[in-house]
JSON list of C-alpha atoms in Angstrom, two decimals:
[
{"chain": "A", "resi": 1, "resn": "UNK", "atom": "CA", "xyz": [0.00, 0.00, 0.00]},
{"chain": "A", "resi": 2, "resn": "UNK", "atom": "CA", "xyz": [1.19, 3.41, -0.92]},
{"chain": "A", "resi": 3, "resn": "UNK", "atom": "CA", "xyz": [1.63, 6.04, 1.71]},
{"chain": "A", "resi": 4, "resn": "UNK", "atom": "CA", "xyz": [0.00, 9.30, 1.14]},
{"chain": "A", "resi": 5, "resn": "UNK", "atom": "CA", "xyz": [2.09, 12.43, 0.75]},
{"chain": "A", "resi": 6, "resn": "UNK", "atom": "CA", "xyz": [0.69, 13.85, 3.97]},
{"chain": "A", "resi": 7, "resn": "UNK", "atom": "CA", "xyz": [2.09, 11.04, 6.07]},
{"chain": "A", "resi": 8, "resn": "UNK", "atom": "CA", "xyz": [5.39, 11.22, 4.26]},
{"chain": "A", "resi": 9, "resn": "UNK", "atom": "CA", "xyz": [6.21, 14.51, 6.09]},
{"chain": "A", "resi": 10, "resn": "UNK", "atom": "CA", "xyz": [4.43, 13.67, 9.37]},
{"chain": "A", "resi": 11, "resn": "UNK", "atom": "CA", "xyz": [7.45, 13.30, 11.62]},
{"chain": "A", "resi": 12, "resn": "UNK", "atom": "CA", "xyz": [9.47, 16.24, 10.35]},
{"chain": "A", "resi": 13, "resn": "UNK", "atom": "CA", "xyz": [6.47, 18.59, 10.72]},
{"chain": "A", "resi": 14, "resn": "UNK", "atom": "CA", "xyz": [5.86, 17.29, 14.23]},
{"chain": "A", "resi": 15, "resn": "UNK", "atom": "CA", "xyz": [9.50, 17.90, 15.05]},
{"chain": "A", "resi": 16, "resn": "UNK", "atom": "CA", "xyz": [9.29, 21.47, 13.74]},
{"chain": "A", "resi": 17, "resn": "UNK", "atom": "CA", "xyz": [6.15, 22.15, 15.83]},
{"chain": "A", "resi": 18, "resn": "UNK", "atom": "CA", "xyz": [7.76, 20.81, 19.00]},
{"chain": "A", "resi": 19, "resn": "UNK", "atom": "CA", "xyz": [10.95, 22.81, 18.46]},
{"chain": "A", "resi": 20, "resn": "UNK", "atom": "CA", "xyz": [9.00, 25.98, 17.72]},
{"chain": "A", "resi": 21, "resn": "UNK", "atom": "CA", "xyz": [6.96, 25.55, 20.93]},
{"chain": "A", "resi": 22, "resn": "UNK", "atom": "CA", "xyz": [10.11, 24.93, 22.96]},
{"chain": "A", "resi": 23, "resn": "UNK", "atom": "CA", "xyz": [11.85, 28.06, 21.64]},
{"chain": "A", "resi": 24, "resn": "UNK", "atom": "CA", "xyz": [8.72, 30.18, 22.06]},
{"chain": "A", "resi": 25, "resn": "UNK", "atom": "CA", "xyz": [8.41, 29.23, 25.76]},
{"chain": "A", "resi": 26, "resn": "UNK", "atom": "CA", "xyz": [12.07, 30.03, 26.40]},
{"chain": "A", "resi": 27, "resn": "UNK", "atom": "CA", "xyz": [11.93, 33.37, 24.54]},
{"chain": "A", "resi": 28, "resn": "UNK", "atom": "CA", "xyz": [8.85, 34.45, 26.53]},
{"chain": "A", "resi": 29, "resn": "UNK", "atom": "CA", "xyz": [10.57, 33.51, 29.80]},
{"chain": "A", "resi": 30, "resn": "UNK", "atom": "CA", "xyz": [13.71, 35.43, 28.81]},
{"chain": "A", "resi": 31, "resn": "UNK", "atom": "CA", "xyz": [11.76, 38.54, 27.82]},
{"chain": "A", "resi": 32, "resn": "UNK", "atom": "CA", "xyz": [9.75, 38.58, 31.03]},
{"chain": "A", "resi": 33, "resn": "UNK", "atom": "CA", "xyz": [12.92, 38.06, 33.09]},
{"chain": "A", "resi": 34, "resn": "UNK", "atom": "CA", "xyz": [14.72, 41.00, 31.36]},
{"chain": "A", "resi": 35, "resn": "UNK", "atom": "CA", "xyz": [11.94, 43.56, 31.57]},
{"chain": "A", "resi": 36, "resn": "UNK", "atom": "CA", "xyz": [10.20, 43.44, 34.95]},
{"chain": "A", "resi": 37, "resn": "UNK", "atom": "CA", "xyz": [6.49, 43.88, 35.19]},
{"chain": "A", "resi": 38, "resn": "UNK", "atom": "CA", "xyz": [5.36, 47.49, 35.76]},
{"chain": "A", "resi": 39, "resn": "UNK", "atom": "CA", "xyz": [4.50, 48.09, 39.41]},
{"chain": "A", "resi": 40, "resn": "UNK", "atom": "CA", "xyz": [6.82, 45.32, 40.68]},
{"chain": "A", "resi": 41, "resn": "UNK", "atom": "CA", "xyz": [9.97, 45.86, 42.80]},
{"chain": "A", "resi": 42, "resn": "UNK", "atom": "CA", "xyz": [11.98, 45.77, 39.59]},
{"chain": "A", "resi": 43, "resn": "UNK", "atom": "CA", "xyz": [9.90, 48.49, 37.93]},
{"chain": "A", "resi": 44, "resn": "UNK", "atom": "CA", "xyz": [8.00, 50.51, 40.54]},
{"chain": "A", "resi": 45, "resn": "UNK", "atom": "CA", "xyz": [5.26, 52.86, 39.49]},
{"chain": "A", "resi": 46, "resn": "UNK", "atom": "CA", "xyz": [5.67, 56.46, 40.71]},
{"chain": "A", "resi": 47, "resn": "UNK", "atom": "CA", "xyz": [3.20, 59.27, 40.92]},
{"chain": "A", "resi": 48, "resn": "UNK", "atom": "CA", "xyz": [3.46, 62.60, 39.13]},
{"chain": "A", "resi": 49, "resn": "UNK", "atom": "CA", "xyz": [3.81, 64.40, 42.48]},
{"chain": "A", "resi": 50, "resn": "UNK", "atom": "CA", "xyz": [6.84, 62.24, 43.37]},
{"chain": "A", "resi": 51, "resn": "UNK", "atom": "CA", "xyz": [8.51, 63.08, 40.06]},
{"chain": "A", "resi": 52, "resn": "UNK", "atom": "CA", "xyz": [7.69, 66.80, 40.52]},
{"chain": "A", "resi": 53, "resn": "UNK", "atom": "CA", "xyz": [9.10, 66.69, 44.06]},
{"chain": "A", "resi": 54, "resn": "UNK", "atom": "CA", "xyz": [12.38, 65.13, 42.87]},
{"chain": "A", "resi": 55, "resn": "UNK", "atom": "CA", "xyz": [12.68, 67.68, 40.06]},
{"chain": "A", "resi": 56, "resn": "UNK", "atom": "CA", "xyz": [12.15, 70.55, 42.53]},
{"chain": "A", "resi": 57, "resn": "UNK", "atom": "CA", "xyz": [14.83, 69.04, 44.85]},
{"chain": "A", "resi": 58, "resn": "UNK", "atom": "CA", "xyz": [17.30, 68.93, 41.97]},
{"chain": "A", "resi": 59, "resn": "UNK", "atom": "CA", "xyz": [16.35, 72.52, 41.05]},
{"chain": "A", "resi": 60, "resn": "UNK", "atom": "CA", "xyz": [16.97, 73.65, 44.65]},
{"chain": "A", "resi": 61, "resn": "UNK", "atom": "CA", "xyz": [20.37, 71.94, 44.67]},
{"chain": "A", "resi": 62, "resn": "UNK", "atom": "CA", "xyz": [21.27, 73.62, 41.37]},
{"chain": "A", "resi": 63, "resn": "UNK", "atom": "CA", "xyz": [20.19, 77.00, 42.75]},
{"chain": "A", "resi": 64, "resn": "UNK", "atom": "CA", "xyz": [22.33, 76.45, 45.87]},
{"chain": "A", "resi": 65, "resn": "UNK", "atom": "CA", "xyz": [25.28, 75.46, 43.68]},
{"chain": "A", "resi": 66, "resn": "UNK", "atom": "CA", "xyz": [24.80, 78.61, 41.55]},
{"chain": "A", "resi": 67, "resn": "UNK", "atom": "CA", "xyz": [24.69, 80.76, 44.71]},
{"chain": "A", "resi": 68, "resn": "UNK", "atom": "CA", "xyz": [27.87, 79.09, 46.00]},
{"chain": "A", "resi": 69, "resn": "UNK", "atom": "CA", "xyz": [29.60, 79.67, 42.66]},
{"chain": "A", "resi": 70, "resn": "UNK", "atom": "CA", "xyz": [28.52, 83.33, 42.72]},
{"chain": "A", "resi": 71, "resn": "UNK", "atom": "CA", "xyz": [29.84, 83.75, 46.28]},
{"chain": "A", "resi": 72, "resn": "UNK", "atom": "CA", "xyz": [33.14, 82.10, 45.38]},
{"chain": "A", "resi": 73, "resn": "UNK", "atom": "CA", "xyz": [33.47, 84.29, 42.28]},
{"chain": "A", "resi": 74, "resn": "UNK", "atom": "CA", "xyz": [32.86, 87.41, 44.39]},
{"chain": "A", "resi": 75, "resn": "UNK", "atom": "CA", "xyz": [35.44, 86.30, 46.98]},
{"chain": "A", "resi": 76, "resn": "UNK", "atom": "CA", "xyz": [37.98, 85.52, 44.25]},
{"chain": "A", "resi": 77, "resn": "UNK", "atom": "CA", "xyz": [37.43, 89.00, 42.78]},
{"chain": "A", "resi": 78, "resn": "UNK", "atom": "CA", "xyz": [37.91, 90.60, 46.22]},
{"chain": "A", "resi": 79, "resn": "UNK", "atom": "CA", "xyz": [41.04, 88.51, 46.82]},
{"chain": "A", "resi": 80, "resn": "UNK", "atom": "CA", "xyz": [42.40, 89.60, 43.42]},
{"chain": "A", "resi": 81, "resn": "UNK", "atom": "CA", "xyz": [41.82, 93.26, 44.33]},
{"chain": "A", "resi": 82, "resn": "UNK", "atom": "CA", "xyz": [43.61, 92.78, 47.68]},
{"chain": "A", "resi": 83, "resn": "UNK", "atom": "CA", "xyz": [46.52, 91.05, 45.92]},
{"chain": "A", "resi": 84, "resn": "UNK", "atom": "CA", "xyz": [46.76, 94.00, 43.50]},
{"chain": "A", "resi": 85, "resn": "UNK", "atom": "CA", "xyz": [46.80, 96.48, 46.41]},
{"chain": "A", "resi": 86, "resn": "UNK", "atom": "CA", "xyz": [49.44, 94.45, 48.28]},
{"chain": "A", "resi": 87, "resn": "UNK", "atom": "CA", "xyz": [51.54, 94.18, 45.14]},
{"chain": "A", "resi": 88, "resn": "UNK", "atom": "CA", "xyz": [51.38, 97.95, 44.67]},
{"chain": "A", "resi": 89, "resn": "UNK", "atom": "CA", "xyz": [52.28, 98.52, 48.34]},
{"chain": "A", "resi": 90, "resn": "UNK", "atom": "CA", "xyz": [55.18, 96.08, 48.03]},
{"chain": "A", "resi": 91, "resn": "UNK", "atom": "CA", "xyz": [56.48, 97.91, 44.97]},
{"chain": "A", "resi": 92, "resn": "UNK", "atom": "CA", "xyz": [56.27, 101.23, 46.86]},
{"chain": "A", "resi": 93, "resn": "UNK", "atom": "CA", "xyz": [58.19, 99.77, 49.82]},
{"chain": "A", "resi": 94, "resn": "UNK", "atom": "CA", "xyz": [60.85, 98.31, 47.53]},
{"chain": "A", "resi": 95, "resn": "UNK", "atom": "CA", "xyz": [61.22, 101.68, 45.82]},
{"chain": "A", "resi": 96, "resn": "UNK", "atom": "CA", "xyz": [61.56, 103.42, 49.20]},
{"chain": "A", "resi": 97, "resn": "UNK", "atom": "CA", "xyz": [64.16, 100.86, 50.34]},
{"chain": "A", "resi": 98, "resn": "UNK", "atom": "CA", "xyz": [66.22, 101.54, 47.22]},
{"chain": "A", "resi": 99, "resn": "UNK", "atom": "CA", "xyz": [66.09, 105.27, 47.97]},
{"chain": "A", "resi": 100, "resn": "UNK", "atom": "CA", "xyz": [67.37, 104.84, 51.54]},
{"chain": "A", "resi": 101, "resn": "UNK", "atom": "CA", "xyz": [71.07, 105.49, 51.82]},
{"chain": "A", "resi": 102, "resn": "UNK", "atom": "CA", "xyz": [72.84, 102.18, 52.45]},
{"chain": "A", "resi": 103, "resn": "UNK", "atom": "CA", "xyz": [75.26, 104.08, 54.69]},
{"chain": "A", "resi": 104, "resn": "UNK", "atom": "CA", "xyz": [72.60, 104.27, 57.41]},
{"chain": "A", "resi": 105, "resn": "UNK", "atom": "CA", "xyz": [73.00, 100.49, 57.82]},
{"chain": "A", "resi": 106, "resn": "UNK", "atom": "CA", "xyz": [76.77, 100.71, 58.36]},
{"chain": "A", "resi": 107, "resn": "UNK", "atom": "CA", "xyz": [78.91, 102.19, 61.08]},
{"chain": "A", "resi": 108, "resn": "UNK", "atom": "CA", "xyz": [80.29, 105.55, 59.92]},
{"chain": "A", "resi": 109, "resn": "UNK", "atom": "CA", "xyz": [83.28, 107.32, 61.53]},
{"chain": "A", "resi": 110, "resn": "UNK", "atom": "CA", "xyz": [82.50, 110.71, 63.03]},
{"chain": "A", "resi": 111, "resn": "UNK", "atom": "CA", "xyz": [84.66, 113.32, 64.77]},
{"chain": "A", "resi": 112, "resn": "UNK", "atom": "CA", "xyz": [83.26, 115.54, 67.55]},
{"chain": "A", "resi": 113, "resn": "UNK", "atom": "CA", "xyz": [85.10, 118.59, 68.83]},
{"chain": "A", "resi": 114, "resn": "UNK", "atom": "CA", "xyz": [85.06, 119.53, 72.51]},
{"chain": "A", "resi": 115, "resn": "UNK", "atom": "CA", "xyz": [81.60, 120.70, 73.52]},
{"chain": "A", "resi": 116, "resn": "UNK", "atom": "CA", "xyz": [79.74, 119.31, 70.49]},
{"chain": "A", "resi": 117, "resn": "UNK", "atom": "CA", "xyz": [76.75, 117.08, 71.07]},
{"chain": "A", "resi": 118, "resn": "UNK", "atom": "CA", "xyz": [75.50, 114.08, 69.13]},
{"chain": "A", "resi": 119, "resn": "UNK", "atom": "CA", "xyz": [71.72, 113.65, 69.53]},
{"chain": "A", "resi": 120, "resn": "UNK", "atom": "CA", "xyz": [70.80, 110.10, 68.47]},
{"chain": "A", "resi": 121, "resn": "UNK", "atom": "CA", "xyz": [67.68, 108.97, 66.67]},
{"chain": "A", "resi": 122, "resn": "UNK", "atom": "CA", "xyz": [65.72, 105.84, 67.64]},
{"chain": "A", "resi": 123, "resn": "UNK", "atom": "CA", "xyz": [67.78, 102.62, 67.38]},
{"chain": "A", "resi": 124, "resn": "UNK", "atom": "CA", "xyz": [71.04, 104.47, 66.74]},
{"chain": "A", "resi": 125, "resn": "UNK", "atom": "CA", "xyz": [74.20, 102.66, 67.83]},
{"chain": "A", "resi": 126, "resn": "UNK", "atom": "CA", "xyz": [77.32, 104.55, 69.01]},
{"chain": "A", "resi": 127, "resn": "UNK", "atom": "CA", "xyz": [80.84, 103.40, 69.89]},
{"chain": "A", "resi": 128, "resn": "UNK", "atom": "CA", "xyz": [83.40, 105.85, 71.37]},
{"chain": "A", "resi": 129, "resn": "UNK", "atom": "CA", "xyz": [86.74, 104.97, 69.69]},
{"chain": "A", "resi": 130, "resn": "UNK", "atom": "CA", "xyz": [89.02, 107.68, 71.14]},
{"chain": "A", "resi": 131, "resn": "UNK", "atom": "CA", "xyz": [88.88, 110.80, 73.28]},
{"chain": "A", "resi": 132, "resn": "UNK", "atom": "CA", "xyz": [86.44, 111.43, 76.08]},
{"chain": "A", "resi": 133, "resn": "UNK", "atom": "CA", "xyz": [82.65, 111.92, 76.21]},
{"chain": "A", "resi": 134, "resn": "UNK", "atom": "CA", "xyz": [79.72, 111.92, 78.61]},
{"chain": "A", "resi": 135, "resn": "UNK", "atom": "CA", "xyz": [76.16, 110.65, 78.22]},
{"chain": "A", "resi": 136, "resn": "UNK", "atom": "CA", "xyz": [73.05, 112.78, 77.72]},
{"chain": "A", "resi": 137, "resn": "UNK", "atom": "CA", "xyz": [69.71, 111.43, 78.99]},
{"chain": "A", "resi": 138, "resn": "UNK", "atom": "CA", "xyz": [66.52, 111.78, 77.01]},
{"chain": "A", "resi": 139, "resn": "UNK", "atom": "CA", "xyz": [62.97, 112.35, 78.17]},
{"chain": "A", "resi": 140, "resn": "UNK", "atom": "CA", "xyz": [62.42, 108.65, 78.91]},
{"chain": "A", "resi": 141, "resn": "UNK", "atom": "CA", "xyz": [65.88, 107.48, 80.01]},
{"chain": "A", "resi": 142, "resn": "UNK", "atom": "CA", "xyz": [69.53, 107.28, 79.11]},
{"chain": "A", "resi": 143, "resn": "UNK", "atom": "CA", "xyz": [71.75, 105.39, 76.69]},
{"chain": "A", "resi": 144, "resn": "UNK", "atom": "CA", "xyz": [71.96, 101.60, 77.06]},
{"chain": "A", "resi": 145, "resn": "UNK", "atom": "CA", "xyz": [75.55, 100.41, 77.48]},
{"chain": "A", "resi": 146, "resn": "UNK", "atom": "CA", "xyz": [75.18, 96.96, 75.88]},
{"chain": "A", "resi": 147, "resn": "UNK", "atom": "CA", "xyz": [78.85, 96.00, 76.31]},
{"chain": "A", "resi": 148, "resn": "UNK", "atom": "CA", "xyz": [78.96, 96.57, 80.09]},
{"chain": "A", "resi": 149, "resn": "UNK", "atom": "CA", "xyz": [79.23, 93.43, 82.25]},
{"chain": "A", "resi": 150, "resn": "UNK", "atom": "CA", "xyz": [75.94, 94.39, 83.81]},
{"chain": "A", "resi": 151, "resn": "UNK", "atom": "CA", "xyz": [73.83, 96.38, 81.37]},
{"chain": "A", "resi": 152, "resn": "UNK", "atom": "CA", "xyz": [73.91, 100.01, 82.34]},
{"chain": "A", "resi": 153, "resn": "UNK", "atom": "CA", "xyz": [71.58, 102.91, 81.66]},
{"chain": "A", "resi": 154, "resn": "UNK", "atom": "CA", "xyz": [73.90, 105.87, 81.20]},
{"chain": "A", "resi": 155, "resn": "UNK", "atom": "CA", "xyz": [72.27, 109.09, 82.35]},
{"chain": "A", "resi": 156, "resn": "UNK", "atom": "CA", "xyz": [73.39, 112.69, 81.85]},
{"chain": "A", "resi": 157, "resn": "UNK", "atom": "CA", "xyz": [77.00, 113.24, 82.91]},
{"chain": "A", "resi": 158, "resn": "UNK", "atom": "CA", "xyz": [77.96, 109.55, 83.09]},
{"chain": "A", "resi": 159, "resn": "UNK", "atom": "CA", "xyz": [81.36, 108.91, 81.49]},
{"chain": "A", "resi": 160, "resn": "UNK", "atom": "CA", "xyz": [81.38, 106.74, 78.38]},
{"chain": "A", "resi": 161, "resn": "UNK", "atom": "CA", "xyz": [83.90, 103.90, 78.23]},
{"chain": "A", "resi": 162, "resn": "UNK", "atom": "CA", "xyz": [85.96, 103.36, 75.08]},
{"chain": "A", "resi": 163, "resn": "UNK", "atom": "CA", "xyz": [84.80, 100.65, 72.66]},
{"chain": "A", "resi": 164, "resn": "UNK", "atom": "CA", "xyz": [81.48, 100.06, 74.43]},
{"chain": "A", "resi": 165, "resn": "UNK", "atom": "CA", "xyz": [78.41, 99.69, 72.23]},
{"chain": "A", "resi": 166, "resn": "UNK", "atom": "CA", "xyz": [75.73, 102.22, 73.19]},
{"chain": "A", "resi": 167, "resn": "UNK", "atom": "CA", "xyz": [72.11, 102.11, 72.01]},
{"chain": "A", "resi": 168, "resn": "UNK", "atom": "CA", "xyz": [69.61, 104.97, 71.89]},
{"chain": "A", "resi": 169, "resn": "UNK", "atom": "CA", "xyz": [66.24, 103.22, 72.07]},
{"chain": "A", "resi": 170, "resn": "UNK", "atom": "CA", "xyz": [64.18, 106.36, 71.40]},
{"chain": "A", "resi": 171, "resn": "UNK", "atom": "CA", "xyz": [64.45, 109.66, 69.57]},
{"chain": "A", "resi": 172, "resn": "UNK", "atom": "CA", "xyz": [63.92, 111.74, 72.71]},
{"chain": "A", "resi": 173, "resn": "UNK", "atom": "CA", "xyz": [67.13, 113.80, 73.01]},
{"chain": "A", "resi": 174, "resn": "UNK", "atom": "CA", "xyz": [69.53, 111.04, 74.15]},
{"chain": "A", "resi": 175, "resn": "UNK", "atom": "CA", "xyz": [73.12, 111.27, 73.00]},
{"chain": "A", "resi": 176, "resn": "UNK", "atom": "CA", "xyz": [76.63, 112.19, 74.03]},
{"chain": "A", "resi": 177, "resn": "UNK", "atom": "CA", "xyz": [78.68, 115.34, 74.67]},
{"chain": "A", "resi": 178, "resn": "UNK", "atom": "CA", "xyz": [82.36, 115.44, 73.71]},
{"chain": "A", "resi": 179, "resn": "UNK", "atom": "CA", "xyz": [84.47, 116.49, 76.73]},
{"chain": "A", "resi": 180, "resn": "UNK", "atom": "CA", "xyz": [87.49, 116.92, 74.48]},
{"chain": "A", "resi": 181, "resn": "UNK", "atom": "CA", "xyz": [87.88, 116.00, 70.82]},
{"chain": "A", "resi": 182, "resn": "UNK", "atom": "CA", "xyz": [86.81, 112.41, 70.14]},
{"chain": "A", "resi": 183, "resn": "UNK", "atom": "CA", "xyz": [86.18, 109.91, 67.39]},
{"chain": "A", "resi": 184, "resn": "UNK", "atom": "CA", "xyz": [83.06, 107.77, 67.23]},
{"chain": "A", "resi": 185, "resn": "UNK", "atom": "CA", "xyz": [81.55, 105.23, 64.94]},
{"chain": "A", "resi": 186, "resn": "UNK", "atom": "CA", "xyz": [77.80, 105.66, 64.53]},
{"chain": "A", "resi": 187, "resn": "UNK", "atom": "CA", "xyz": [75.15, 103.56, 62.85]},
{"chain": "A", "resi": 188, "resn": "UNK", "atom": "CA", "xyz": [71.70, 105.12, 62.43]},
{"chain": "A", "resi": 189, "resn": "UNK", "atom": "CA", "xyz": [70.31, 108.64, 62.44]},
{"chain": "A", "resi": 190, "resn": "UNK", "atom": "CA", "xyz": [71.67, 111.53, 64.49]},
{"chain": "A", "resi": 191, "resn": "UNK", "atom": "CA", "xyz": [72.06, 115.32, 64.69]},
{"chain": "A", "resi": 192, "resn": "UNK", "atom": "CA", "xyz": [75.14, 117.29, 65.67]},
{"chain": "A", "resi": 193, "resn": "UNK", "atom": "CA", "xyz": [74.62, 120.30, 67.92]},
{"chain": "A", "resi": 194, "resn": "UNK", "atom": "CA", "xyz": [77.21, 122.81, 69.05]},
{"chain": "A", "resi": 195, "resn": "UNK", "atom": "CA", "xyz": [77.27, 123.52, 72.79]}
]
């Protein structure tokens, strides 16, 4: 007996149907596993008010950040202005330092004749090298004898020892009077007065 053409392909068609069903089930499972169902823990549903609230929070944070950036920009501008002022002041000071005579930072030899007075400025240093001289007190005290074994405050009329370093701490009339001609070395500002 001859088989009909329908039965000739019976098993291959059945195999195709089974395979198609198998793949369809697995594809559906894979798709549902990848994209969670709306409203589940994997894909929660949110309300419009929640979204609006989050957007307003982000807007507030951006506004705060903009305010902070504005404040920092203002402070940087102020700091730049202060730096410019300090730079200008520094240039002025450097210019003034260049104009100061370097000799005022060195000991200079000076001769006093008998009866002449040396009135020292603030921070002036004096050393009697030869001759004889006496101290002159100022309004607030005398000359500091730094070389003395026990620091001495030399008041008016006190004899000055040779080669002792004297310091006038203030510009208040302190100085020395030459008893007879003498040589000094002086560092700082001073005035010479006759008798």
